[in-house]
Short mmCIF file of C-alpha atoms in Angstrom, two decimals:
data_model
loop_
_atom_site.label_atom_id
_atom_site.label_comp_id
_atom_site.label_asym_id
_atom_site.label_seq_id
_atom_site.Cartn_x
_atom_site.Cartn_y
_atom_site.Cartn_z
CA UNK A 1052 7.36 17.08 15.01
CA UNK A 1053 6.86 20.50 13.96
CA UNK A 1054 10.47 21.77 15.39
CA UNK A 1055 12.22 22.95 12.03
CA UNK A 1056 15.44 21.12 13.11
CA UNK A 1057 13.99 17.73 13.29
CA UNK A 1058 12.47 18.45 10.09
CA UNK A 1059 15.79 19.69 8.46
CA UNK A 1060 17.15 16.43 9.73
CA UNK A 1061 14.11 14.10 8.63
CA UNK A 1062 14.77 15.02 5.00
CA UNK A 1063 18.03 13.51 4.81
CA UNK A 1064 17.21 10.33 6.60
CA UNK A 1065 17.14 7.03 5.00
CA UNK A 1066 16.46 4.55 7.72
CA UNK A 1067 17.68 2.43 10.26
CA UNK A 1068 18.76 -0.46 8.17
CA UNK A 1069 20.04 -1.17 4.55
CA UNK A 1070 18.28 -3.32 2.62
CA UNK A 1071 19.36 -7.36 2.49
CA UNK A 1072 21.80 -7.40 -0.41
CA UNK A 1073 20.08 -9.91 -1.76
CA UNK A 1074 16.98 -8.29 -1.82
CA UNK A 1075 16.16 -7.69 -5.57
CA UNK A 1076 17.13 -10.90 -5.92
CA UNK A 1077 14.50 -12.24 -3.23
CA UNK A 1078 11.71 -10.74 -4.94
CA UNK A 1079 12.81 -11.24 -8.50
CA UNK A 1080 12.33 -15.08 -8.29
CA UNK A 1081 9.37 -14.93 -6.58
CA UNK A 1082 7.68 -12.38 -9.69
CA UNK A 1083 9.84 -15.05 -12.14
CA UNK A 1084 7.24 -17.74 -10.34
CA UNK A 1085 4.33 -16.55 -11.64
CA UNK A 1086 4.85 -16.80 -15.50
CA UNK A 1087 1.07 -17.55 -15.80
CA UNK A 1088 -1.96 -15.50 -15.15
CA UNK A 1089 -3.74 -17.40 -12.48
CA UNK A 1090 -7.12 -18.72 -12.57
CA UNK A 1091 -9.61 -15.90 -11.94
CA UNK A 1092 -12.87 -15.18 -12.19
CA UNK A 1093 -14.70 -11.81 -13.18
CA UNK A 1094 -18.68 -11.45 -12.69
CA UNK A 1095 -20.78 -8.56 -13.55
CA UNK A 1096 -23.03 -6.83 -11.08
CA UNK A 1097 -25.91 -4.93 -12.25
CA UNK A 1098 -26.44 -1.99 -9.90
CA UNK A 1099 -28.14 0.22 -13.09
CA UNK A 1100 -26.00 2.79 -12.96
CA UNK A 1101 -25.79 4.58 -16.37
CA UNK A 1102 -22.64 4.66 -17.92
CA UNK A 1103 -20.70 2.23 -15.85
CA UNK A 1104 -20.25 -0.89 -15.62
CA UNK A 1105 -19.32 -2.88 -12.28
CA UNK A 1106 -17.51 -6.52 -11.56
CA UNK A 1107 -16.01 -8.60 -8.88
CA UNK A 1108 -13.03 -9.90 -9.79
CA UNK A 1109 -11.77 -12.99 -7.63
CA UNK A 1110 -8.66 -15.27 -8.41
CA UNK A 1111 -6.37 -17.82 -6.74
CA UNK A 1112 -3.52 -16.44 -4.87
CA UNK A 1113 -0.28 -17.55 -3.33
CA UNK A 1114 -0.92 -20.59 -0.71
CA UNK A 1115 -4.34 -21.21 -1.77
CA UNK A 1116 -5.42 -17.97 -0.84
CA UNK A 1117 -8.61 -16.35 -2.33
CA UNK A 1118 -8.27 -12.78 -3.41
CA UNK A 1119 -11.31 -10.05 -3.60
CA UNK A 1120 -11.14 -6.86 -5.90
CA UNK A 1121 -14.30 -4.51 -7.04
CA UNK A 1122 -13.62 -3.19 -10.65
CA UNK A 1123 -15.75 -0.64 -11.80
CA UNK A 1124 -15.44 0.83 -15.62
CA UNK A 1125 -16.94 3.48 -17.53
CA UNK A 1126 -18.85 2.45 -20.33
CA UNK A 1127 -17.25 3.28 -23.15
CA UNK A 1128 -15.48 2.08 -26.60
CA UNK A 1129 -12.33 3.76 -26.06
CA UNK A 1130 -9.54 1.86 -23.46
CA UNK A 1131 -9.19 3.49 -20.45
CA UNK A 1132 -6.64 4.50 -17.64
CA UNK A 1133 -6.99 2.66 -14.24
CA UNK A 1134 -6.63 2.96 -10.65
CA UNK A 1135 -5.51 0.42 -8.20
CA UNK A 1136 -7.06 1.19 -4.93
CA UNK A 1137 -5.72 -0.49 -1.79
CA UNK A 1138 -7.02 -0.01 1.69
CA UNK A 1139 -6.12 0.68 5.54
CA UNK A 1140 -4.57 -1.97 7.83
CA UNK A 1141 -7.50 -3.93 8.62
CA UNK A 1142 -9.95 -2.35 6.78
CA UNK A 1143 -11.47 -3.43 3.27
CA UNK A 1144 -11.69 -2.46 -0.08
CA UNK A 1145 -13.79 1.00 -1.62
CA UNK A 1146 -17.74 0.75 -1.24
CA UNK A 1147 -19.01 0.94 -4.68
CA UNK A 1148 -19.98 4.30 -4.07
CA UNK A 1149 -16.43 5.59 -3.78
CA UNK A 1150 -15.54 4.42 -7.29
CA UNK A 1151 -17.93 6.24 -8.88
CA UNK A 1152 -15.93 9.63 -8.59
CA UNK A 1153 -13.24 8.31 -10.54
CA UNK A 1154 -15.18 7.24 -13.69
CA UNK A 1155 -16.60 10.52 -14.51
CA UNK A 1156 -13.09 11.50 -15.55
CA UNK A 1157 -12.48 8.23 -17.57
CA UNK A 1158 -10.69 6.26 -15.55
CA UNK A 1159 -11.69 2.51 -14.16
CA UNK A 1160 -10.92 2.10 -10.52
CA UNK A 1161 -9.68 -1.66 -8.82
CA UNK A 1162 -10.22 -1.78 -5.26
CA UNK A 1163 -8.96 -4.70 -3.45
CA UNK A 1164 -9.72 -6.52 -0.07
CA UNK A 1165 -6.18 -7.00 1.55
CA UNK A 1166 -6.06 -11.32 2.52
CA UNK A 1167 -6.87 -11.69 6.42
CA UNK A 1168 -8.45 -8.82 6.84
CA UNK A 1169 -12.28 -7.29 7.02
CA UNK A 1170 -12.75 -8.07 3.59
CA UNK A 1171 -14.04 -11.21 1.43
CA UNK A 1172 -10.43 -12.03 0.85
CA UNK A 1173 -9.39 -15.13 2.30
CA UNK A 1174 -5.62 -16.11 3.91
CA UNK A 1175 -5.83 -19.97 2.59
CA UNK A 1176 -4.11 -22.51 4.67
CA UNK A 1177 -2.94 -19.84 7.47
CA UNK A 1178 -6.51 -18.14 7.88
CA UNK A 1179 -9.33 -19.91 5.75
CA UNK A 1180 -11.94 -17.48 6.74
CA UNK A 1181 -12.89 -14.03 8.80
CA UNK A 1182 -10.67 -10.89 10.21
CA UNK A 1183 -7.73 -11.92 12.15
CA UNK A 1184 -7.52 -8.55 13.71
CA UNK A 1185 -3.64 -8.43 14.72
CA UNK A 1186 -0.52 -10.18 14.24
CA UNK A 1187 -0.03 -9.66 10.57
CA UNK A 1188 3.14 -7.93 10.43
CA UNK A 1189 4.94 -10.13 12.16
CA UNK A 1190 3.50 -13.39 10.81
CA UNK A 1191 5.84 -16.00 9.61
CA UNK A 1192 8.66 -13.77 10.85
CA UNK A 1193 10.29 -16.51 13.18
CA UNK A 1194 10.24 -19.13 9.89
CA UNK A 1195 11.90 -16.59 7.39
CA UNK A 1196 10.78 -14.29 4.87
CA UNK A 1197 9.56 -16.69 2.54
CA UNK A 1198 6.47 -17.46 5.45
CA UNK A 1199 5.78 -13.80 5.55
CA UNK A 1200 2.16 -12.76 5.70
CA UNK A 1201 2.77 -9.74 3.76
CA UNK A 1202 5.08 -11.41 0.79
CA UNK A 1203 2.04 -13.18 -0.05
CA UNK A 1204 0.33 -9.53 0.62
CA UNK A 1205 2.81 -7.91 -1.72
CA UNK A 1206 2.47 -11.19 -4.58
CA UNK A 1207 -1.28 -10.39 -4.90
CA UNK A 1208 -0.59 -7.16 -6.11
CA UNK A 1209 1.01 -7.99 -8.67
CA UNK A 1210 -1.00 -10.84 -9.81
CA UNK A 1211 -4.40 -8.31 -9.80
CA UNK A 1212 -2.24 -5.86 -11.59
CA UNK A 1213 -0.91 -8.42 -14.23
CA UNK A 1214 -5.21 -9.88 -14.70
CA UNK A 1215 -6.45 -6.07 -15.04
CA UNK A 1216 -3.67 -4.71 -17.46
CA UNK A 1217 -3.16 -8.23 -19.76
CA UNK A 1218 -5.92 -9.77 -19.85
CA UNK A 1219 -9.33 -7.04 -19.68
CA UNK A 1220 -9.26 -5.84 -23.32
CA UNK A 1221 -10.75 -2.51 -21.84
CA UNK A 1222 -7.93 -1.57 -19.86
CA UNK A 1223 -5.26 0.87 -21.14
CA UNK A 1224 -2.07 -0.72 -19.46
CA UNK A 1225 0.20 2.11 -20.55
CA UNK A 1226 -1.69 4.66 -17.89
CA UNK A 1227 -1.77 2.50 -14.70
CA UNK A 1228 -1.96 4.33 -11.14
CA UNK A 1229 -1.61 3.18 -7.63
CA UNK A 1230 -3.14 4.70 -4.20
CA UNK A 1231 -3.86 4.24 -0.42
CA UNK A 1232 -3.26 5.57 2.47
CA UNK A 1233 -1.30 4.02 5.78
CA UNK A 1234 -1.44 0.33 4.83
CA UNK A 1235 -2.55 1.68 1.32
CA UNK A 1236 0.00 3.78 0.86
CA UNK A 1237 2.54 1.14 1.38
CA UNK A 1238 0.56 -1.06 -0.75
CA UNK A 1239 0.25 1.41 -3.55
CA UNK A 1240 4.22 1.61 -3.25
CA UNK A 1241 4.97 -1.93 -3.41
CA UNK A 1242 2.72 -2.91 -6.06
CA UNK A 1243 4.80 0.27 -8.42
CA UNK A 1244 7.97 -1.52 -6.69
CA UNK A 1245 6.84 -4.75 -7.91
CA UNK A 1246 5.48 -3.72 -10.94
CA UNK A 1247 6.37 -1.55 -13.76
CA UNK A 1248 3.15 -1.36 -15.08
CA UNK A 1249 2.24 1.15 -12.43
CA UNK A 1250 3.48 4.52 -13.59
CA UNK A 1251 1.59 7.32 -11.32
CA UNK A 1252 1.62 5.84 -7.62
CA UNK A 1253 -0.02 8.65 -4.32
CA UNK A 1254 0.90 7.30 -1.09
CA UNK A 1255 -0.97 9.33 1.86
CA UNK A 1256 1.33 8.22 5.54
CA UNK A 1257 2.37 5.05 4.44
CA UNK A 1258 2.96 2.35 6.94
CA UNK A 1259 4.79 -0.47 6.85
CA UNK A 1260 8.29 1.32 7.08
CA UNK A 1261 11.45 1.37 9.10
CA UNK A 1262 10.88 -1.37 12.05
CA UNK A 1263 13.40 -0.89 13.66
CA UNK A 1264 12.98 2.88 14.18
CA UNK A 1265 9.41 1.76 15.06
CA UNK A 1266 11.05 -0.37 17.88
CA UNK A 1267 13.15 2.65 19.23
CA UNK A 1268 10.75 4.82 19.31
CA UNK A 1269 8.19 2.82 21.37
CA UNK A 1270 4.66 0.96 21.55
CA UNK A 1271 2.93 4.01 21.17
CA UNK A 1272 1.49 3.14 17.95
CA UNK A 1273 -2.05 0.76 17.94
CA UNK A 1274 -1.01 -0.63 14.52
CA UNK A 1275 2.65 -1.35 15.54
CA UNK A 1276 1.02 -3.24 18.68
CA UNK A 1277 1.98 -6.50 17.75
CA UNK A 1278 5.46 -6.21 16.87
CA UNK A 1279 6.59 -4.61 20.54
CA UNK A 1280 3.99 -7.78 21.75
CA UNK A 1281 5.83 -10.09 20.03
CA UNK A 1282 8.66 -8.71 22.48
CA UNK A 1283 7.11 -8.42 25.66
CA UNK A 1284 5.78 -12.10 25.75
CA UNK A 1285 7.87 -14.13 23.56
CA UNK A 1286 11.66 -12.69 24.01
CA UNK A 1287 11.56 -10.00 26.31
CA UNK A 1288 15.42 -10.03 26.16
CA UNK A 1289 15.48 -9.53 22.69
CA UNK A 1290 17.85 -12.27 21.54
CA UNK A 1291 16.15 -12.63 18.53
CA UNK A 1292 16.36 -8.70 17.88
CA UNK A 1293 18.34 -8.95 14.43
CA UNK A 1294 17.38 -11.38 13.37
CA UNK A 1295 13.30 -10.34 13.33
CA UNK A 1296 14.73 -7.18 11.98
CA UNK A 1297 16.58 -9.32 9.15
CA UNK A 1298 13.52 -10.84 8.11
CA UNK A 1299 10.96 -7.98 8.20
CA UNK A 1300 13.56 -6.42 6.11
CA UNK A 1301 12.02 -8.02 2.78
CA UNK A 1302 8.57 -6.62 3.11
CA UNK A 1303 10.08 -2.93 4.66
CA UNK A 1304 8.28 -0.77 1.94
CA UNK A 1305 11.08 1.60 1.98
CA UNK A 1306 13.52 -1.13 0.46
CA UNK A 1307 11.50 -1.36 -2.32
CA UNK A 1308 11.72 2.61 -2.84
CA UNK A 1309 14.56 2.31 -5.18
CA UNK A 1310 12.39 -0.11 -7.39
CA UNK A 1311 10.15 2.47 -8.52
CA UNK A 1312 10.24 3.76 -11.66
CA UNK A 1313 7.18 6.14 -12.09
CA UNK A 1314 5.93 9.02 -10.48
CA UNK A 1315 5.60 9.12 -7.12
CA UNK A 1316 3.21 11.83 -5.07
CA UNK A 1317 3.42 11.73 -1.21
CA UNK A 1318 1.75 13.38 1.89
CA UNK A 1319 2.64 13.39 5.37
CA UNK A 1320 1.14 14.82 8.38
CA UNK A 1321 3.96 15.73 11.49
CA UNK A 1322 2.01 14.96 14.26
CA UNK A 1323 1.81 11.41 12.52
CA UNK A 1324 1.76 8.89 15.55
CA UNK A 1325 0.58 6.05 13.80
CA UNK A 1326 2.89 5.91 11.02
CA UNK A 1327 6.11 8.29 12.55
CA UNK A 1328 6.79 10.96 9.84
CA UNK A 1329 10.48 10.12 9.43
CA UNK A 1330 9.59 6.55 8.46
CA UNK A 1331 7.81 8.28 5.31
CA UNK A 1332 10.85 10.26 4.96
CA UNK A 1333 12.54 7.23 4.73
CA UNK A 1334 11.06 5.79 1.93
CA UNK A 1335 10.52 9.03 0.12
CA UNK A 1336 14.72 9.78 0.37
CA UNK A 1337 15.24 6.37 -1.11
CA UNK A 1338 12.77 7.31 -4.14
CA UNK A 1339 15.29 7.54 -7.42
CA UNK A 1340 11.88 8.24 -9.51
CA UNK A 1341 10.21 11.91 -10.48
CA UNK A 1342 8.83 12.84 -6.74
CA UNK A 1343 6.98 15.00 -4.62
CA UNK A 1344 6.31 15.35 -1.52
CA UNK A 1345 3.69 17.90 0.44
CA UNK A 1346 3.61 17.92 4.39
CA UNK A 1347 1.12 18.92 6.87
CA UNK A 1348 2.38 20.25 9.63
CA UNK A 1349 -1.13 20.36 11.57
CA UNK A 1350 -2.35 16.87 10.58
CA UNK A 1351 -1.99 13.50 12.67
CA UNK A 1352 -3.14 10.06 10.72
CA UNK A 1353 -6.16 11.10 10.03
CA UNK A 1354 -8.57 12.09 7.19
CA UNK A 1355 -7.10 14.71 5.16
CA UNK A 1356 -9.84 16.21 3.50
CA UNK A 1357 -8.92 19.87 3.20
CA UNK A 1358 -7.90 20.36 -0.34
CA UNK A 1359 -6.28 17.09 -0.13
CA UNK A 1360 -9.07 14.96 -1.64
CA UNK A 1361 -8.90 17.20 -4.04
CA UNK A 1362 -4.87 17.22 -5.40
CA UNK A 1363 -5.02 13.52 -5.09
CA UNK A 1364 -7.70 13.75 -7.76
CA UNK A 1365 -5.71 15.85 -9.69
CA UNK A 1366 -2.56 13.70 -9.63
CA UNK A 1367 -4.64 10.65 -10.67
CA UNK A 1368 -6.73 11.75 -12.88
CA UNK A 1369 -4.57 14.46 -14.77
CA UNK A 1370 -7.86 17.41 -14.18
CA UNK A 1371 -6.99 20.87 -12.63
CA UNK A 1372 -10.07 21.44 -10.21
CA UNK A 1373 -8.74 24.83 -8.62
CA UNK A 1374 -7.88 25.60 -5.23
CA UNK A 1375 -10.09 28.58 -3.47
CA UNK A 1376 -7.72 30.43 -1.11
CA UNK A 1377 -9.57 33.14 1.29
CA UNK A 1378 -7.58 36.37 0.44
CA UNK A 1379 -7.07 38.68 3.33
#
């Protein structure tokens, strides 16, 4: 990945596939279906720390699903920015520890357990209870995109984004962020996608992108397991090919680049081969918003902690901690 011509070539390259032309369309009635906040519930916990104040935050989602989010606020009279956290594929939501940086500069912090996974939330009707491990990308793919896992994924977002900013009179919902990295990243895209609310989104090697460039380039990828399984023991033939690819189409997080309207901050390692760098170029390319995007041409998917941790804070939070180069 580190051959200059492949990069050259990455940063003109928009995909595989268009999008479905009636894709704004798809997700524009399903946002138009939820024209009421829905019923949630918001409970303090008292942990003593001075200064902030900490909640769980639970409400109904899409097909009876039950949706999980730590909020944790600075204590303070004035309303205050916020930042929607989302997680890894699989994974769950910020320890409360992890929040805590955040709120010395001001800003609340929403961290959110993705439905299915190791989390407390809950998949309803399709997975009542527990991890399900694998399998989610391709779930309801067969039936159509209005069975896909992820579209009830993506419609959570936006309902914890529409509680926080409308309805928690210490919010300031003109200074909403998004971030995550791999699944998170793609999550912290869609919900700006889905959103408008969202107007600062970071997205560290975002997942979720490009299938069928995931397909040509092979099962070499643990998280992309399930999709070349799907293959291997139920049409090995691939018959049903295009039409998979037709239907994962809706929740391919690069279709929803051109949806974005706020600032967008990206990173991506090249020796990515978990999330294949020119995937992220894909969705970065199709970005019409203010962009940027910083590459690592030493770094897999894996933590980025050198200096990263670091601009990330300073995107989010607006601070300038400086960088300490070693001068030779």
């Amino acid at each position: 990945m580190k051959d200059p011509k492949l990069l050259e070539t990455m940063k003109d390259y928009m995909g595989r596939d268009e999008l479905p032309a009636d894709f704004d369309a798809f997700w524009d009635q399903a946002l138009a279906k939820m024209t009421e906040l829905p019923e949630y519930k918001l409970e303090e916990r008292d942990f003593s720390i001075p200064n902030v104040i900490c909640y769980e935050l639970t409400f109904k989602g899409t097909r009876d699903g039950l949706v999980y989010a730590r909020v944790v606020f600075p204590k303070t009279d004035q309303k205050v920015p916020v930042i929607f956290h989302f997680h890894g594929y699989m994974g769950r939501c910020w320890d409360w520890a992890d929040m805590l940086a955040y709120t010395v500069a001001g800003h609340g912090v929403v961290s959110m357990d993705v439905r299915g996974q190791s989390g407390y939330s809950t998949d309803g009707d399709r997975s009542p209870l527990g991890n399900t491990v694998k399998g989610q990308i391709i779930r309801g793919a067969v039936e159509g995109p209005d069975e896909l896992f992820y579209k009830d994924v993506y419609l959570d977002l936006y309902q914890l984004i529409e509680i926080v900013a409308a309805s928690l009179p210490q919010v300031d919902d003109s200074k909403l962020a998004s971030y995550g990295a791999s699944q998170g990243g793609a999550l912290a895209l869609v919900a700006a996608g889905l959103n408008p609310r969202i107007q600062r989104t970071v997205a560290i090697y975002p997942f979720l992108s490009d299938f069928r460039r995931v397909l040509e380039i092979g099962n070499t990828s643990e998280a992309y397991d399930e999709l070349f399984r799907y293959f291997k023991f139920h049409d090995p033939f691939h018959e049903t090919e295009d039409r998979l690819m037709q239907t994962l189409a809706y929740i391919d997080v690069k279709n929803f680049a051109h949806r974005i309207k706020g600032q967008v901050h990206m990173i991506t390692g090249l020796d990515d081969d978990v999330c294949y760098p020119e995937t992220q170029f894909a969705i970065y390319n199709r970005l019409e918003c203010p962009k940027e995007h910083l590459i690592m041409p030493e770094y897999a998917h894996e933590a980025m902690n050198v200096q990263v941790n670091d601009r990330v804070y300073n995107w989010l939070c607006g601070s300038k901690i400086p960088f300490r180069y070693i001068e030779k």
